[in-house]
Amino acid sequence: EVQLLQSGGDLVQPGGSLRLSCAASGFTVSDKYMSWVRQAPGKGLEWVSIIYSGGTTYYADSVKGRLTISRDNSKNTLNLQMNGLRAEDTAVYYCARLSEVAGNWGMDVWGQGTTVTVSS
Amino acid sequence: DIQMTQSPSSLSTSVGDRVTITCRASQSISSNLNWYQHKPGKAPNLLIYAASSLQSGVPSRFSGSGSGTDFTLTISSLQPEDFATYYCEQSYSPPFTFGPGTKVDIK
């Protein structure tokens, strides 16, 4: 079965760090485009980052320089290293797999979400 | 970055109604537009990809249309399980971006 299992959410102080993980089963993370999406309390979905199968990465302006997407191929896992956390990073974070059809990329498999709370 | 807008931001409707949600991109995105359904406490669910293609397992009452900058999601006959928030997303150029969402609730 194709699925993504997330871990790592926690309460962290402003300026702190956290690492989110997303373990894949049923497919190989390094063969796919993978993304992180978040939803702050009472807000809509916000696209955070993507890593292409070739390793190229992109970030939303709001997280650039503070959050880093990566893969651990030995564990078939997607990671999000979060440094310099701010209150506005408080959100439920989702990992997602992208699949391509006719040149279009859609997030067709999602993790269950993990909550990050940044507060003193 | 490409900005996405949606209208309406919310709508109150009844089971059996036809629902139409529009999405506009700040520049042409060809047909690189996806629609997601999101319910509280659950992960988002891909409904429509490439503007008009129905994702596997999604009921046929959902349909999408449009290209360039203007897109539409239609639910032909709203069912109780369809009350949710709907988001469009452009996958034309990173950073990919979501619209602000349209909340569909019960009248």
PDB file of C-alpha atoms in Angstrom:
ATOM      1  CA  GLU A   1       0.000   0.000   0.000  1.00  0.00           C
ATOM      2  CA  VAL A   2       1.226   3.467  -0.895  1.00  0.00           C
ATOM      3  CA  GLN A   3       1.324   5.674   2.162  1.00  0.00           C
ATOM      4  CA  LEU A   4       3.213   8.391   4.008  1.00  0.00           C
ATOM      5  CA  LEU A   5       3.683   8.306   7.782  1.00  0.00           C
ATOM      6  CA  GLN A   6       4.745  11.537   9.450  1.00  0.00           C
ATOM      7  CA  SER A   7       6.553  12.180  12.719  1.00  0.00           C
ATOM      8  CA  GLY A   8       8.397  14.917  14.536  1.00  0.00           C
ATOM      9  CA  GLY A   9       5.852  17.586  15.396  1.00  0.00           C
ATOM     10  CA  ASP A  10       6.304  19.233  18.782  1.00  0.00           C
ATOM     11  CA  LEU A  11       6.132  22.386  20.881  1.00  0.00           C
ATOM     12  CA  VAL A  12       9.266  24.478  20.380  1.00  0.00           C
ATOM     13  CA  GLN A  13      10.370  27.898  21.555  1.00  0.00           C
ATOM     14  CA  PRO A  14      10.809  30.815  19.148  1.00  0.00           C
ATOM     15  CA  GLY A  15      14.225  30.620  17.522  1.00  0.00           C
ATOM     16  CA  GLY A  16      14.384  26.877  18.087  1.00  0.00           C
ATOM     17  CA  SER A  17      14.791  23.984  15.684  1.00  0.00           C
ATOM     18  CA  LEU A  18      12.785  20.908  14.772  1.00  0.00           C
ATOM     19  CA  ARG A  19      13.036  18.125  12.228  1.00  0.00           C
ATOM     20  CA  LEU A  20       9.961  16.618  10.608  1.00  0.00           C
ATOM     21  CA  SER A  21      10.077  13.231   8.922  1.00  0.00           C
ATOM     22  CA  CYS A  22       7.807  11.516   6.425  1.00  0.00           C
ATOM     23  CA  ALA A  23       8.382   7.798   5.871  1.00  0.00           C
ATOM     24  CA  ALA A  24       7.153   6.386   2.593  1.00  0.00           C
ATOM     25  CA  SER A  25       5.956   2.883   1.853  1.00  0.00           C
ATOM     26  CA  GLY A  26       4.888   1.391  -1.460  1.00  0.00           C
ATOM     27  CA  PHE A  27       7.120   3.679  -3.527  1.00  0.00           C
ATOM     28  CA  THR A  28      10.619   5.153  -3.550  1.00  0.00           C
ATOM     29  CA  VAL A  29      10.887   8.753  -2.347  1.00  0.00           C
ATOM     30  CA  SER A  30      13.947   9.492  -4.474  1.00  0.00           C
ATOM     31  CA  ASP A  31      12.028   8.564  -7.653  1.00  0.00           C
ATOM     32  CA  LYS A  32       9.309  11.142  -7.035  1.00  0.00           C
ATOM     33  CA  TYR A  33       8.756  14.853  -6.546  1.00  0.00           C
ATOM     34  CA  MET A  34       7.894  15.415  -2.872  1.00  0.00           C
ATOM     35  CA  SER A  35       6.472  18.459  -1.101  1.00  0.00           C
ATOM     36  CA  TRP A  36       5.618  19.973   2.247  1.00  0.00           C
ATOM     37  CA  VAL A  37       2.387  21.929   2.743  1.00  0.00           C
ATOM     38  CA  ARG A  38       1.177  23.563   5.948  1.00  0.00           C
ATOM     39  CA  GLN A  39      -1.996  24.975   7.441  1.00  0.00           C
ATOM     40  CA  ALA A  40      -1.784  27.541  10.222  1.00  0.00           C
ATOM     41  CA  PRO A  41      -4.682  27.685  12.702  1.00  0.00           C
ATOM     42  CA  GLY A  42      -7.715  29.228  11.048  1.00  0.00           C
ATOM     43  CA  LYS A  43      -5.872  29.730   7.759  1.00  0.00           C
ATOM     44  CA  GLY A  44      -5.774  28.051   4.370  1.00  0.00           C
ATOM     45  CA  LEU A  45      -3.256  25.683   2.871  1.00  0.00           C
ATOM     46  CA  GLU A  46       0.201  27.116   2.264  1.00  0.00           C
ATOM     47  CA  TRP A  47       2.708  25.486  -0.068  1.00  0.00           C
ATOM     48  CA  VAL A  48       6.095  25.281   1.690  1.00  0.00           C
ATOM     49  CA  SER A  49       8.694  23.411  -0.343  1.00  0.00           C
ATOM     50  CA  ILE A  50       9.390  20.835  -3.043  1.00  0.00           C
ATOM     51  CA  ILE A  51      12.260  18.511  -3.886  1.00  0.00           C
ATOM     52  CA  TYR A  52      12.493  17.113  -7.381  1.00  0.00           C
ATOM     53  CA  SER A  53      13.643  13.579  -8.083  1.00  0.00           C
ATOM     54  CA  GLY A  54      16.885  15.066  -9.378  1.00  0.00           C
ATOM     55  CA  GLY A  55      17.421  16.912  -6.100  1.00  0.00           C
ATOM     56  CA  THR A  56      16.467  20.474  -7.077  1.00  0.00           C
ATOM     57  CA  THR A  57      14.624  22.274  -4.298  1.00  0.00           C
ATOM     58  CA  TYR A  58      12.314  25.285  -4.085  1.00  0.00           C
ATOM     59  CA  TYR A  59      10.839  27.146  -1.129  1.00  0.00           C
ATOM     60  CA  ALA A  60       8.093  29.607  -0.342  1.00  0.00           C
ATOM     61  CA  ASP A  61       9.507  33.065   0.369  1.00  0.00           C
ATOM     62  CA  SER A  62       8.127  32.861   3.910  1.00  0.00           C
ATOM     63  CA  VAL A  63      10.446  29.959   4.821  1.00  0.00           C
ATOM     64  CA  LYS A  64      13.452  30.475   2.561  1.00  0.00           C
ATOM     65  CA  GLY A  65      16.722  30.291   4.469  1.00  0.00           C
ATOM     66  CA  ARG A  66      15.118  28.753   7.559  1.00  0.00           C
ATOM     67  CA  LEU A  67      13.512  25.510   6.411  1.00  0.00           C
ATOM     68  CA  THR A  68      15.368  22.854   4.423  1.00  0.00           C
ATOM     69  CA  ILE A  69      13.802  19.938   2.559  1.00  0.00           C
ATOM     70  CA  SER A  70      15.844  16.776   2.070  1.00  0.00           C
ATOM     71  CA  ARG A  71      15.641  13.030   1.531  1.00  0.00           C
ATOM     72  CA  ASP A  72      17.175  10.094   3.365  1.00  0.00           C
ATOM     73  CA  ASN A  73      17.308   7.461   0.662  1.00  0.00           C
ATOM     74  CA  SER A  74      18.485   4.731   3.030  1.00  0.00           C
ATOM     75  CA  LYS A  75      15.307   5.177   5.084  1.00  0.00           C
ATOM     76  CA  ASN A  76      13.036   6.101   2.150  1.00  0.00           C
ATOM     77  CA  THR A  77      12.131   9.235   4.060  1.00  0.00           C
ATOM     78  CA  LEU A  78      11.458  12.892   3.311  1.00  0.00           C
ATOM     79  CA  ASN A  79      12.630  15.407   5.908  1.00  0.00           C
ATOM     80  CA  LEU A  80      12.031  19.055   6.750  1.00  0.00           C
ATOM     81  CA  GLN A  81      14.680  20.699   8.907  1.00  0.00           C
ATOM     82  CA  MET A  82      13.194  23.753  10.576  1.00  0.00           C
ATOM     83  CA  ASN A  83      15.549  26.342  12.066  1.00  0.00           C
ATOM     84  CA  GLY A  84      14.954  29.832  13.426  1.00  0.00           C
ATOM     85  CA  LEU A  85      11.324  29.000  14.099  1.00  0.00           C
ATOM     86  CA  ARG A  86       8.811  31.821  14.504  1.00  0.00           C
ATOM     87  CA  ALA A  87       5.314  31.972  15.939  1.00  0.00           C
ATOM     88  CA  GLU A  88       3.971  32.219  12.396  1.00  0.00           C
ATOM     89  CA  ASP A  89       5.415  28.783  11.624  1.00  0.00           C
ATOM     90  CA  THR A  90       2.832  27.260  13.962  1.00  0.00           C
ATOM     91  CA  ALA A  91       0.798  24.944  11.758  1.00  0.00           C
ATOM     92  CA  VAL A  92      -0.125  21.429  10.815  1.00  0.00           C
ATOM     93  CA  TYR A  93       2.506  20.248   8.362  1.00  0.00           C
ATOM     94  CA  TYR A  94       1.722  17.723   5.640  1.00  0.00           C
ATOM     95  CA  CYS A  95       4.107  15.873   3.384  1.00  0.00           C
ATOM     96  CA  ALA A  96       2.855  14.864  -0.039  1.00  0.00           C
ATOM     97  CA  ARG A  97       3.941  12.886  -3.073  1.00  0.00           C
ATOM     98  CA  LEU A  98       3.528  14.459  -6.482  1.00  0.00           C
ATOM     99  CA  SER A  99       2.643  12.481  -9.564  1.00  0.00           C
ATOM    100  CA  GLU A 100       2.933  13.717 -13.127  1.00  0.00           C
ATOM    101  CA  VAL A 101       0.317  13.302 -15.807  1.00  0.00           C
ATOM    102  CA  ALA A 102       0.621  15.028 -19.173  1.00  0.00           C
ATOM    103  CA  GLY A 103       3.093  17.554 -17.846  1.00  0.00           C
ATOM    104  CA  ASN A 104       1.040  18.449 -14.791  1.00  0.00           C
ATOM    105  CA  TRP A 105       2.070  17.711 -11.206  1.00  0.00           C
ATOM    106  CA  GLY A 106      -0.526  16.994  -8.523  1.00  0.00           C
ATOM    107  CA  MET A 107      -0.174  15.918  -4.877  1.00  0.00           C
ATOM    108  CA  ASP A 108      -1.867  12.536  -4.953  1.00  0.00           C
ATOM    109  CA  VAL A 109      -0.639  10.935  -1.715  1.00  0.00           C
ATOM    110  CA  TRP A 110      -0.538  12.776   1.607  1.00  0.00           C
ATOM    111  CA  GLY A 111       0.768  12.143   5.075  1.00  0.00           C
ATOM    112  CA  GLN A 112      -1.562  12.366   8.051  1.00  0.00           C
ATOM    113  CA  GLY A 113      -0.157  15.700   9.198  1.00  0.00           C
ATOM    114  CA  THR A 114       1.925  16.653  12.212  1.00  0.00           C
ATOM    115  CA  THR A 115       1.514  19.695  14.450  1.00  0.00           C
ATOM    116  CA  VAL A 116       4.274  22.208  15.066  1.00  0.00           C
ATOM    117  CA  THR A 117       3.654  24.809  17.752  1.00  0.00           C
ATOM    118  CA  VAL A 118       6.119  27.645  18.215  1.00  0.00           C
ATOM    119  CA  SER A 119       5.569  29.346  21.541  1.00  0.00           C
ATOM    120  CA  SER A 120       7.400  30.358  24.673  1.00  0.00           C
TER     121      SER A 120
ATOM    122  CA  ASP B   1       5.583  34.269  -7.854  1.00  0.00           C
ATOM    123  CA  ILE B   2       2.189  33.348  -9.282  1.00  0.00           C
ATOM    124  CA  GLN B   3      -0.754  34.506  -7.163  1.00  0.00           C
ATOM    125  CA  MET B   4      -4.016  32.576  -7.055  1.00  0.00           C
ATOM    126  CA  THR B   5      -7.427  33.972  -6.160  1.00  0.00           C
ATOM    127  CA  GLN B   6     -10.707  32.130  -5.610  1.00  0.00           C
ATOM    128  CA  SER B   7     -14.331  33.153  -5.445  1.00  0.00           C
ATOM    129  CA  PRO B   8     -16.452  32.990  -3.521  1.00  0.00           C
ATOM    130  CA  SER B   9     -14.546  32.679  -0.250  1.00  0.00           C
ATOM    131  CA  SER B  10     -17.502  30.817   1.217  1.00  0.00           C
ATOM    132  CA  LEU B  11     -20.928  29.663   0.211  1.00  0.00           C
ATOM    133  CA  SER B  12     -23.892  28.169   1.974  1.00  0.00           C
ATOM    134  CA  THR B  13     -25.738  25.599  -0.039  1.00  0.00           C
ATOM    135  CA  SER B  14     -27.969  22.554   0.161  1.00  0.00           C
ATOM    136  CA  VAL B  15     -27.680  18.897  -0.693  1.00  0.00           C
ATOM    137  CA  GLY B  16     -28.482  18.419  -4.363  1.00  0.00           C
ATOM    138  CA  ASP B  17     -27.433  21.933  -5.398  1.00  0.00           C
ATOM    139  CA  ARG B  18     -25.011  22.646  -8.207  1.00  0.00           C
ATOM    140  CA  VAL B  19     -21.890  24.410  -6.939  1.00  0.00           C
ATOM    141  CA  THR B  20     -19.390  26.396  -8.990  1.00  0.00           C
ATOM    142  CA  ILE B  21     -16.088  27.736  -7.647  1.00  0.00           C
ATOM    143  CA  THR B  22     -13.772  29.905  -9.705  1.00  0.00           C
ATOM    144  CA  CYS B  23     -10.017  30.296  -9.519  1.00  0.00           C
ATOM    145  CA  ARG B  24      -7.855  32.878 -11.244  1.00  0.00           C
ATOM    146  CA  ALA B  25      -4.092  32.965 -11.717  1.00  0.00           C
ATOM    147  CA  SER B  26      -2.060  36.170 -11.872  1.00  0.00           C
ATOM    148  CA  GLN B  27      -0.473  34.969 -15.128  1.00  0.00           C
ATOM    149  CA  SER B  28      -1.084  32.187 -17.601  1.00  0.00           C
ATOM    150  CA  ILE B  29      -0.472  28.738 -16.128  1.00  0.00           C
ATOM    151  CA  SER B  30      -1.640  26.754 -19.163  1.00  0.00           C
ATOM    152  CA  SER B  31      -3.588  23.809 -17.700  1.00  0.00           C
ATOM    153  CA  ASN B  32      -1.304  23.294 -14.696  1.00  0.00           C
ATOM    154  CA  LEU B  33      -4.085  23.676 -12.164  1.00  0.00           C
ATOM    155  CA  ASN B  34      -5.201  21.235  -9.483  1.00  0.00           C
ATOM    156  CA  TRP B  35      -8.206  21.200  -7.148  1.00  0.00           C
ATOM    157  CA  TYR B  36      -8.141  19.759  -3.623  1.00  0.00           C
ATOM    158  CA  GLN B  37     -10.833  19.068  -1.063  1.00  0.00           C
ATOM    159  CA  HIS B  38      -9.896  19.543   2.584  1.00  0.00           C
ATOM    160  CA  LYS B  39     -11.895  18.523   5.634  1.00  0.00           C
ATOM    161  CA  PRO B  40     -10.982  19.446   9.235  1.00  0.00           C
ATOM    162  CA  GLY B  41      -8.552  16.999  10.822  1.00  0.00           C
ATOM    163  CA  LYS B  42      -7.897  15.194   7.553  1.00  0.00           C
ATOM    164  CA  ALA B  43      -5.262  15.432   4.853  1.00  0.00           C
ATOM    165  CA  PRO B  44      -6.232  17.251   1.661  1.00  0.00           C
ATOM    166  CA  ASN B  45      -7.511  15.126  -1.194  1.00  0.00           C
ATOM    167  CA  LEU B  46      -6.687  15.658  -4.874  1.00  0.00           C
ATOM    168  CA  LEU B  47      -9.907  15.925  -6.891  1.00  0.00           C
ATOM    169  CA  ILE B  48      -8.932  17.347 -10.282  1.00  0.00           C
ATOM    170  CA  TYR B  49      -5.516  17.611 -11.930  1.00  0.00           C
ATOM    171  CA  ALA B  50      -4.426  19.312 -15.134  1.00  0.00           C
ATOM    172  CA  ALA B  51      -7.485  21.581 -14.848  1.00  0.00           C
ATOM    173  CA  SER B  52     -10.033  19.029 -16.036  1.00  0.00           C
ATOM    174  CA  SER B  53      -8.869  15.455 -15.350  1.00  0.00           C
ATOM    175  CA  LEU B  54     -10.667  13.543 -12.619  1.00  0.00           C
ATOM    176  CA  GLN B  55      -8.361  11.873 -10.108  1.00  0.00           C
ATOM    177  CA  SER B  56      -8.890   8.136  -9.730  1.00  0.00           C
ATOM    178  CA  GLY B  57     -11.568   7.304  -7.178  1.00  0.00           C
ATOM    179  CA  VAL B  58     -13.165  10.767  -7.192  1.00  0.00           C
ATOM    180  CA  PRO B  59     -16.921  10.801  -7.943  1.00  0.00           C
ATOM    181  CA  SER B  60     -17.951  11.988 -11.381  1.00  0.00           C
ATOM    182  CA  ARG B  61     -20.110  14.788  -9.933  1.00  0.00           C
ATOM    183  CA  PHE B  62     -16.832  16.723  -9.649  1.00  0.00           C
ATOM    184  CA  SER B  63     -15.540  18.363 -12.809  1.00  0.00           C
ATOM    185  CA  GLY B  64     -13.051  21.045 -13.738  1.00  0.00           C
ATOM    186  CA  SER B  65     -12.543  23.352 -16.680  1.00  0.00           C
ATOM    187  CA  GLY B  66     -10.432  26.249 -17.875  1.00  0.00           C
ATOM    188  CA  SER B  67      -6.972  27.101 -19.082  1.00  0.00           C
ATOM    189  CA  GLY B  68      -4.644  30.075 -19.076  1.00  0.00           C
ATOM    190  CA  THR B  69      -5.737  32.193 -16.123  1.00  0.00           C
ATOM    191  CA  ASP B  70      -9.364  31.254 -15.414  1.00  0.00           C
ATOM    192  CA  PHE B  71     -10.572  27.948 -14.013  1.00  0.00           C
ATOM    193  CA  THR B  72     -13.730  26.449 -12.582  1.00  0.00           C
ATOM    194  CA  LEU B  73     -14.567  23.575 -10.263  1.00  0.00           C
ATOM    195  CA  THR B  74     -18.153  22.317 -10.482  1.00  0.00           C
ATOM    196  CA  ILE B  75     -19.983  19.907  -8.234  1.00  0.00           C
ATOM    197  CA  SER B  76     -23.061  18.856 -10.177  1.00  0.00           C
ATOM    198  CA  SER B  77     -25.183  17.695  -7.241  1.00  0.00           C
ATOM    199  CA  LEU B  78     -23.779  18.379  -3.793  1.00  0.00           C
ATOM    200  CA  GLN B  79     -23.729  15.416  -1.425  1.00  0.00           C
ATOM    201  CA  PRO B  80     -23.472  15.531   2.398  1.00  0.00           C
ATOM    202  CA  GLU B  81     -19.848  14.380   2.289  1.00  0.00           C
ATOM    203  CA  ASP B  82     -18.914  17.302   0.014  1.00  0.00           C
ATOM    204  CA  PHE B  83     -19.165  19.957   2.712  1.00  0.00           C
ATOM    205  CA  ALA B  84     -15.518  21.000   2.975  1.00  0.00           C
ATOM    206  CA  THR B  85     -13.044  23.658   1.881  1.00  0.00           C
ATOM    207  CA  TYR B  86     -11.818  23.595  -1.706  1.00  0.00           C
ATOM    208  CA  TYR B  87      -8.464  24.899  -2.896  1.00  0.00           C
ATOM    209  CA  CYS B  88      -6.998  25.442  -6.311  1.00  0.00           C
ATOM    210  CA  GLU B  89      -3.242  25.112  -6.762  1.00  0.00           C
ATOM    211  CA  GLN B  90      -0.968  26.051  -9.637  1.00  0.00           C
ATOM    212  CA  SER B  91       1.787  23.588 -10.518  1.00  0.00           C
ATOM    213  CA  TYR B  92       3.059  25.578 -13.496  1.00  0.00           C
ATOM    214  CA  SER B  93       6.053  27.197 -11.854  1.00  0.00           C
ATOM    215  CA  PRO B  94       7.643  26.843  -8.416  1.00  0.00           C
ATOM    216  CA  PRO B  95       6.965  28.042  -5.837  1.00  0.00           C
ATOM    217  CA  PHE B  96       3.643  26.329  -6.419  1.00  0.00           C
ATOM    218  CA  THR B  97       0.830  28.274  -4.775  1.00  0.00           C
ATOM    219  CA  PHE B  98      -2.649  27.628  -3.430  1.00  0.00           C
ATOM    220  CA  GLY B  99      -5.675  29.820  -3.685  1.00  0.00           C
ATOM    221  CA  PRO B 100      -7.150  31.095  -0.397  1.00  0.00           C
ATOM    222  CA  GLY B 101      -9.854  28.447  -0.376  1.00  0.00           C
ATOM    223  CA  THR B 102     -13.639  28.270  -0.699  1.00  0.00           C
ATOM    224  CA  LYS B 103     -15.569  26.917   2.253  1.00  0.00           C
ATOM    225  CA  VAL B 104     -18.743  25.094   1.306  1.00  0.00           C
ATOM    226  CA  ASP B 105     -21.142  24.682   4.196  1.00  0.00           C
ATOM    227  CA  ILE B 106     -24.733  23.794   4.861  1.00  0.00           C
ATOM    228  CA  LYS B 107     -27.417  26.429   4.368  1.00  0.00           C
TER     229      LYS B 107
END
